[in-house]
Short mmCIF file of C-alpha atoms in Angstrom, two decimals:
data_model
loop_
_atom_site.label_atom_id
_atom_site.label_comp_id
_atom_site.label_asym_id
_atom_site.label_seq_id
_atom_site.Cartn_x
_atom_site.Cartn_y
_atom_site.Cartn_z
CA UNK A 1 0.00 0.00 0.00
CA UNK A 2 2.89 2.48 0.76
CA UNK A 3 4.40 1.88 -2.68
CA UNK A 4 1.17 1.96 -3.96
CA UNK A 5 0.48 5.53 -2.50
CA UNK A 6 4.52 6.36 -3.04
CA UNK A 7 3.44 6.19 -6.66
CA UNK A 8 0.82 7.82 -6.77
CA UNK A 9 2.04 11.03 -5.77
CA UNK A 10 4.87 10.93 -7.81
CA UNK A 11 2.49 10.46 -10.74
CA UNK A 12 0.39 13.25 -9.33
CA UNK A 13 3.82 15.55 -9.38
CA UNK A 14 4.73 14.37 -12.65
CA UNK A 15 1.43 15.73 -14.14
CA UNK A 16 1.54 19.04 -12.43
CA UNK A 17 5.52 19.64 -13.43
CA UNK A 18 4.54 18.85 -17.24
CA UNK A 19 3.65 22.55 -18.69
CA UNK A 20 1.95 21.04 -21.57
CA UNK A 21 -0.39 18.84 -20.08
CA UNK A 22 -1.27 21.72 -17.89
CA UNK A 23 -1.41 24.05 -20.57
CA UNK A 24 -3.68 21.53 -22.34
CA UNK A 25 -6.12 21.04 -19.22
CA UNK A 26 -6.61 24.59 -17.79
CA UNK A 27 -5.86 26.96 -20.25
CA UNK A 28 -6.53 25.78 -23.84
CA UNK A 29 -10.21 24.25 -23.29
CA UNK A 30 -11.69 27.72 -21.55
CA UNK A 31 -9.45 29.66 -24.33
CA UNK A 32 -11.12 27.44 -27.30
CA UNK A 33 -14.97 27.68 -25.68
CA UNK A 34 -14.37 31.48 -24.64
CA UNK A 35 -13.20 32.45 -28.61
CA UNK A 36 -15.90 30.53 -29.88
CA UNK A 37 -18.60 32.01 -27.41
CA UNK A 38 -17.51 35.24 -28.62
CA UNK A 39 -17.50 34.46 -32.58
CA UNK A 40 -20.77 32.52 -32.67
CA UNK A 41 -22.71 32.98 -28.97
CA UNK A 42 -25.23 35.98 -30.61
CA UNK A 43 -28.12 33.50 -30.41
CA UNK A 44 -29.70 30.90 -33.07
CA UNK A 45 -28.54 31.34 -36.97
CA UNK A 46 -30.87 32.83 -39.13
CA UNK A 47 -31.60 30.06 -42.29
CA UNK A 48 -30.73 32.23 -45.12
CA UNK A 49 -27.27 33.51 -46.06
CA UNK A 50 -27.44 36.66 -48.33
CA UNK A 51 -24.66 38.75 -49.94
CA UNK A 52 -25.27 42.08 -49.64
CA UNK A 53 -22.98 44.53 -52.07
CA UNK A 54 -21.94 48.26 -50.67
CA UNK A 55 -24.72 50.59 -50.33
CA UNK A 56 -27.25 48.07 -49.93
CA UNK A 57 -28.74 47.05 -47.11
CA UNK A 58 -31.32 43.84 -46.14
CA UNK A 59 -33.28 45.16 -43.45
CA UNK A 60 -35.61 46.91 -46.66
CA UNK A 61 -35.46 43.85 -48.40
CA UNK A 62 -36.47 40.95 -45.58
CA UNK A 63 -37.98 40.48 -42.23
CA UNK A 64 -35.99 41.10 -39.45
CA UNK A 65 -33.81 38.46 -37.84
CA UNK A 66 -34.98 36.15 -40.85
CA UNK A 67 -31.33 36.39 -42.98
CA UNK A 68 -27.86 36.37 -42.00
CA UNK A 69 -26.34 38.94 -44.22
CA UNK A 70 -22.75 39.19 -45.31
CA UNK A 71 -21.16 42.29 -47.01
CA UNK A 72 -19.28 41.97 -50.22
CA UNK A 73 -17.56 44.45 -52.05
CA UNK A 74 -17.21 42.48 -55.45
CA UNK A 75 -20.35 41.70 -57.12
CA UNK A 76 -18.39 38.74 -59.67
CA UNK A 77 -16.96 37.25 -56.08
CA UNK A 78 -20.76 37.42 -55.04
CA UNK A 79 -22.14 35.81 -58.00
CA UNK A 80 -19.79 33.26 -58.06
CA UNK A 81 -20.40 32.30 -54.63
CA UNK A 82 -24.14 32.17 -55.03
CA UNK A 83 -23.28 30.18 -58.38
CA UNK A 84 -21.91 27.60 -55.95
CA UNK A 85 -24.65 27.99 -53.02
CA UNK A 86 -22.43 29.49 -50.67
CA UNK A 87 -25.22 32.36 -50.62
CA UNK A 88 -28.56 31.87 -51.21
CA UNK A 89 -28.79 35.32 -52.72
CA UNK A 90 -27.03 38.40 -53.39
CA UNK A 91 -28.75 41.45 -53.63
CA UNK A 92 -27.53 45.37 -54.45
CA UNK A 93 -29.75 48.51 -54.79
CA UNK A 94 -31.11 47.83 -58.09
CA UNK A 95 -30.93 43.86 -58.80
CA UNK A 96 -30.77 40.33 -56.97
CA UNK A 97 -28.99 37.37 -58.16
CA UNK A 98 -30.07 34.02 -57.44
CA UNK A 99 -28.99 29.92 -58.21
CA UNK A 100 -32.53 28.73 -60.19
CA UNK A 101 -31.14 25.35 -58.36
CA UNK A 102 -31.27 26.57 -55.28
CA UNK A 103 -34.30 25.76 -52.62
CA UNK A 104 -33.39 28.57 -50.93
CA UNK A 105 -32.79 31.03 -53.20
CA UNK A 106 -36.61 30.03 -54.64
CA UNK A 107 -38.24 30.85 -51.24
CA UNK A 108 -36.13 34.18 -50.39
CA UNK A 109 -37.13 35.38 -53.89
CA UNK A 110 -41.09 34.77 -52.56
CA UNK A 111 -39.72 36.96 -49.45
CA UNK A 112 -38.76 39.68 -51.38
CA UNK A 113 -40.57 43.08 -49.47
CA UNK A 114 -39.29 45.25 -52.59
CA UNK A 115 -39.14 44.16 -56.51
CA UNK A 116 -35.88 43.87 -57.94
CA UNK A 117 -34.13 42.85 -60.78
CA UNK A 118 -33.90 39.23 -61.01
CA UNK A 119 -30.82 37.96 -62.13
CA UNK A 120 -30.06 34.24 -62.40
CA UNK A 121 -26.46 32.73 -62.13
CA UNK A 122 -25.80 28.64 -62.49
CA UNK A 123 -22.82 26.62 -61.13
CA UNK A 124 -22.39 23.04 -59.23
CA UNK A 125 -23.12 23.45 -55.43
CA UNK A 126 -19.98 22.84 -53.44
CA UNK A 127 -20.41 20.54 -50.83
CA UNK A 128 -18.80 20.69 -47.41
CA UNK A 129 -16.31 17.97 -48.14
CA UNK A 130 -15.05 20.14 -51.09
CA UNK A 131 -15.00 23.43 -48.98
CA UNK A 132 -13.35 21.59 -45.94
CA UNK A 133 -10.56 19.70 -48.25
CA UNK A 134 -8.35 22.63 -48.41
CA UNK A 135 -8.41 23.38 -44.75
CA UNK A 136 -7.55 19.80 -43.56
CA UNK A 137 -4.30 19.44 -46.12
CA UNK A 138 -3.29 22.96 -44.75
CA UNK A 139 -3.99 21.51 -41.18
CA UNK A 140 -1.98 18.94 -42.04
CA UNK A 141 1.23 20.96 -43.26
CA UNK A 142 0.77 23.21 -40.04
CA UNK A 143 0.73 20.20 -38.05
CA UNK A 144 3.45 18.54 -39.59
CA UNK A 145 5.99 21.93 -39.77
CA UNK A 146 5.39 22.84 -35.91
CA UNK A 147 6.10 19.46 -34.47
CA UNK A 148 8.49 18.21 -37.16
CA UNK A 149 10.64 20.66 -36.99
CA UNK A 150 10.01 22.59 -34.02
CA UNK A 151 9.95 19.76 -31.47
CA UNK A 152 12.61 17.64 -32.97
CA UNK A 153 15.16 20.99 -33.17
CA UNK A 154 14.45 21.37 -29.04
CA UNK A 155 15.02 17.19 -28.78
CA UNK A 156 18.11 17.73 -30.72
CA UNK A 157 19.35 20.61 -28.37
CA UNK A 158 18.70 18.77 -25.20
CA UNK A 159 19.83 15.38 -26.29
CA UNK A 160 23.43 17.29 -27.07
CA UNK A 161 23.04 16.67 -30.67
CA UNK A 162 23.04 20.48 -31.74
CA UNK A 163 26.30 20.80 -28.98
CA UNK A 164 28.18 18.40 -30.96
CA UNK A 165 27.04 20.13 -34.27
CA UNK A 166 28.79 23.33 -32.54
CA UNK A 167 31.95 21.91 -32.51
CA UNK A 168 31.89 21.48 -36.53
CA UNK A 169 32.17 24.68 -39.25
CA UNK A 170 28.42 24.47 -39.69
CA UNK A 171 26.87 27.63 -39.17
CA UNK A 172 23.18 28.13 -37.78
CA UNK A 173 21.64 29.44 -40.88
CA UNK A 174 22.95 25.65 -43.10
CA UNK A 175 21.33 23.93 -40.15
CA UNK A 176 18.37 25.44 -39.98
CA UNK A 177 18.43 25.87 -43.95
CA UNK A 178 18.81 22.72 -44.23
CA UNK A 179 15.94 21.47 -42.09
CA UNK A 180 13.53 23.69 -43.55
CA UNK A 181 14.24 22.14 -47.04
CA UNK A 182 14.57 18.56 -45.65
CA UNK A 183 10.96 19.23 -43.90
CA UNK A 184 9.75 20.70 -47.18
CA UNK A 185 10.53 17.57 -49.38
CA UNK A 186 9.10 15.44 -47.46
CA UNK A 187 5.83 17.37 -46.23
CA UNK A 188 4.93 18.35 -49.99
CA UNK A 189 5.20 14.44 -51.15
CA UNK A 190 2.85 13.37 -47.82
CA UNK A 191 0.79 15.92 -48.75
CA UNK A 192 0.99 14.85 -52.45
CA UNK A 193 -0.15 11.45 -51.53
CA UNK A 194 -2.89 12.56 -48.69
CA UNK A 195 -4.22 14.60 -51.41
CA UNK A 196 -4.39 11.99 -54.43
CA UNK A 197 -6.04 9.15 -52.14
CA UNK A 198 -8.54 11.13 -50.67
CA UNK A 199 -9.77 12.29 -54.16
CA UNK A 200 -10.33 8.48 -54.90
CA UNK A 201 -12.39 8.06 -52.54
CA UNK A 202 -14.05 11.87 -52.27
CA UNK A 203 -14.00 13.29 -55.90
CA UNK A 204 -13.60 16.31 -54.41
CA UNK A 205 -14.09 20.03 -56.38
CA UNK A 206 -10.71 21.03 -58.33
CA UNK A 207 -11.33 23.85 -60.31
CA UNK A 208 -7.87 25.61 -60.62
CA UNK A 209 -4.50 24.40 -61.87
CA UNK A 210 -2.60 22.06 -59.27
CA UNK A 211 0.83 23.79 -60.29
CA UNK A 212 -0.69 26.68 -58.76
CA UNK A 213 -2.08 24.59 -55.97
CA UNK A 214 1.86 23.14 -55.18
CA UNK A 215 2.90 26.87 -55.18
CA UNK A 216 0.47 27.67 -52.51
CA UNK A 217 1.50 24.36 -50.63
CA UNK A 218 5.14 25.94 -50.91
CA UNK A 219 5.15 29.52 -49.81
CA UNK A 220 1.98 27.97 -46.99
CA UNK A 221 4.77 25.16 -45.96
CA UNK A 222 7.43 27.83 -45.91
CA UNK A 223 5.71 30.28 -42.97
CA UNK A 224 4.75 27.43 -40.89
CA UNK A 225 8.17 26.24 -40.74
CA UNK A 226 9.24 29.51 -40.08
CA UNK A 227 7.14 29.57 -37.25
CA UNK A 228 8.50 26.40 -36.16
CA UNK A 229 12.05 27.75 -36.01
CA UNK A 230 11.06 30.52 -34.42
CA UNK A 231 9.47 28.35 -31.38
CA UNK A 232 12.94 26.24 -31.61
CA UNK A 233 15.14 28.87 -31.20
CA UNK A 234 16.11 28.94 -27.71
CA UNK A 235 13.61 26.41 -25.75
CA UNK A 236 15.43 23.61 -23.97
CA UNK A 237 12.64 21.52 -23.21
CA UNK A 238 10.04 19.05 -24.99
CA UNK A 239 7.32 19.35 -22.46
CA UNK A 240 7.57 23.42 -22.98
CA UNK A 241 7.79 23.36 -26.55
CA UNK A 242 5.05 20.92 -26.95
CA UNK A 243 2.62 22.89 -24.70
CA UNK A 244 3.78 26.22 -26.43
CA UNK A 245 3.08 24.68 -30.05
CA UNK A 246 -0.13 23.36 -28.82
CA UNK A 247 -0.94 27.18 -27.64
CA UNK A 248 0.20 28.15 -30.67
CA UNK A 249 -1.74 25.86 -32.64
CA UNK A 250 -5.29 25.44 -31.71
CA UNK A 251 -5.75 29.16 -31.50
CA UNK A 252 -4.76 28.84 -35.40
CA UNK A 253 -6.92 26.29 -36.46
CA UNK A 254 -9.89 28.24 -34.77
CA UNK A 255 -9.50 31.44 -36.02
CA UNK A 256 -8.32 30.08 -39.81
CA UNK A 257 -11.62 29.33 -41.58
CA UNK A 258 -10.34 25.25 -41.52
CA UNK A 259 -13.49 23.97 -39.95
CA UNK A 260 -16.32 26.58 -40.76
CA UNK A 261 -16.65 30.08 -42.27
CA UNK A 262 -16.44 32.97 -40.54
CA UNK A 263 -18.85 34.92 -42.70
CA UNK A 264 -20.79 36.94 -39.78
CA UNK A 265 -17.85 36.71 -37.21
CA UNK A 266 -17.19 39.84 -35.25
CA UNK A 267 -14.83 42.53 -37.04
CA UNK A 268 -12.16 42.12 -34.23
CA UNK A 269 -12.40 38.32 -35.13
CA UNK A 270 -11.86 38.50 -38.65
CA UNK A 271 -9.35 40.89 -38.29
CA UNK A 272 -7.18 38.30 -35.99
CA UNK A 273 -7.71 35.72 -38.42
CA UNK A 274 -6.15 37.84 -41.01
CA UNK A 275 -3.01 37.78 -38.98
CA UNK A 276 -3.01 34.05 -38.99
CA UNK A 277 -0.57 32.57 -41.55
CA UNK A 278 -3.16 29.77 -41.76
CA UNK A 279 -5.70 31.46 -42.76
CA UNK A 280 -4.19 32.55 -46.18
CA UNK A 281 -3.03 29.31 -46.78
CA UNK A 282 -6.28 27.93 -46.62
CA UNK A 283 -7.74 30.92 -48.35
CA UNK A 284 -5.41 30.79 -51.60
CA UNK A 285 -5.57 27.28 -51.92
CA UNK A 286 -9.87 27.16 -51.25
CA UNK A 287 -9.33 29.92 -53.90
CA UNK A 288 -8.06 27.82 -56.18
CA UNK A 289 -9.64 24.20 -55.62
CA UNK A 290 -13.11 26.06 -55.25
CA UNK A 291 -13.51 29.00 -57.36
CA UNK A 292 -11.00 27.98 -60.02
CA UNK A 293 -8.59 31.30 -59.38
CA UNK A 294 -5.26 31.78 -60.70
CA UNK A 295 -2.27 32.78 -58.80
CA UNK A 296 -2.58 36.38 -59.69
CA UNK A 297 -6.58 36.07 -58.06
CA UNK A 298 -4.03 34.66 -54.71
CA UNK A 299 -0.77 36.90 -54.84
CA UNK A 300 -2.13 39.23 -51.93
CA UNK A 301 -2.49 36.00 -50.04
CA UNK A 302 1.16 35.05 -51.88
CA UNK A 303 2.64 38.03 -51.08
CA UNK A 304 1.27 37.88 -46.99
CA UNK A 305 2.71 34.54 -46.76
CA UNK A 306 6.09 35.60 -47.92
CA UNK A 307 6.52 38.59 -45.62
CA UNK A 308 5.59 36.50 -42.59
CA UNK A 309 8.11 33.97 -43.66
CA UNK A 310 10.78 36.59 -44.18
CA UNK A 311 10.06 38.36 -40.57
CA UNK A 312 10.10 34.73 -38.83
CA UNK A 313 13.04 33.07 -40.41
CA UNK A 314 15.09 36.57 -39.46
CA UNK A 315 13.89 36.18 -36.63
CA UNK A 316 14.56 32.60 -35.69
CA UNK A 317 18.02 33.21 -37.43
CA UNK A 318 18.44 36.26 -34.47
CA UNK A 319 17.52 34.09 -31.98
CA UNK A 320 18.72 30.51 -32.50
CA UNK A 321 21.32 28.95 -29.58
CA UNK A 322 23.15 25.46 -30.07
CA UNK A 323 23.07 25.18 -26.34
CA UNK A 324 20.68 26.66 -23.79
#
């Protein structure tokens, strides 16, 4: 019984010494449930989803409380996502455009408080498996960049691996260039072959080209492992670094658009998201898979991507220690 109880409390002090798990416990459930109270705790969803372009407004148009509108400033962005039932209508001062296919669009249109224009616009409905693809593979590569580089740079550090490295003419920036390209190479090919099976199975929606896809993949892969690196730099511990990834993580995938839309979010929220090197991942390549876009359509997501990268991997370079 004494042993018994003897391990016990060791057990019990093991748990409360390991930062992650108690980062994981207290701090990142209330965090997730608080963020999403926030975003989405303004009562039940209305049924309909209209566009509404500038100027316009849907009070004049509807009942109140009876859509959810969501303001878009370009009307061939607007169409296209009614095309694909995304909205269920979009409507500007003068005209409405509606999917003929569309249930929904059919009874809004017998809503209508004020005659419009009816315009009609066709395209195959998108269904959540082909609107969630993109933000699962670029779940994946976030994943698979924080923890495969991240964590294995602090195991190296503390197992004396990056110590003995020291003692050699490498220099930190061929280390750490050379895990970022080995990390590359091998996440682009998993995600290569995550991609292909799952199409076998899902015929998923691929409008665009996948060239411009693997670019996307690229510059995407390129800021998480930045991010990675920058995590890496100096931490000495796996418990830490895996509750700090895990901190950094899950607020990511929340505010990112990976599992739902934030169409209707609070300002402040999509604001943070758009600080979120996730999010344009998952933007530019739902841009492409989706909508069909080209990697001009993308380059401000591109371009985003690139600057992050450039700011983290000076940054990592700044900070980065072969011992503690």
């Amino acid at each position: 019984m004494k042993r018994l109880l003897t391990l016990f409390i060791a057990r019990n002090k093991e748990y409360y010494r390991d930062k992650s798990s108690l980062v994981w416990s207290f701090i990142m459930p209330p965090l997730i449930i608080g963020v999403v109270a926030l975003a989405f705790g303004a009562g039940g969803q209305p049924l309909f989803k209209v566009g509404v372009l500038s100027g316009q407004t849907a009070e004049a148009l509807f009942q109140p409380g009876l859509v959810h509108t969501v303001a878009i400033n370009d009307a061939d962005y607007g169409q296209t996502r009614v095309a694909h039932h995304q909205l269920d209508m979009l409507v500007s001062e003068s005209h409405y455009w509606v999917n003929p296919t569309s249930q929904k669009g059919e009874v809004l249109e017998a809503l209508l408080k004020k005659p419009l224009l009816r315009q009609e616009v066709t395209g195959r409905a998108v269904r959540y498996v082909d609107w969630v693809v993109p933000g699962i593979l670029g779940m994946n590569l976030m994943f698979s960049a924080l923890w495969g580089i991240g964590y294995v740079i602090v195991r190296y550090r503390k197992n004396g691996v990056l110590k003995r490295l020291q003692a050699t003419p490498t220099r930190p920036i061929e280390f750490l260039g050379a895990q970022i390209a080995s990390r590359m190479m091998i996440m682009l090919m998993v995600s290569s072959i995550v991609y292909i099976s799952c199409d076998v199975f899902l015929d998923f929606l691929m409008l665009g080209s996948y060239w411009d896809l693997l670019v996307v993949a690229f510059v995407g892969n390129l800021s998480m492992l930045a991010l990675g690196l920058v995590v890496a730099a100096r931490v000495t511990s796996e418990e830490f670094a895996n509750g700090l990834l895990n901190f950094i993580s899950f607020p990511l995938l929340m505010v990112s658009e990976v599992w739902f839309s934030l169409d209707g979010a609070p300002a402040w929220l999509s604001q943070l998201s758009n600080l979120s090197p996730l999010t344009h991942m998952v933007k530019a390549a739902r841009a492409i898979m989706v909508d069909g876009a080209s990697l001009v359509q993308v380059a401000d997501h591109l371009l985003i991507l690139l600057g992050i990268s450039a700011v983290l991997l000076a940054l990592s370079t700044k900070l980065f220690r072969w011992q503690p």
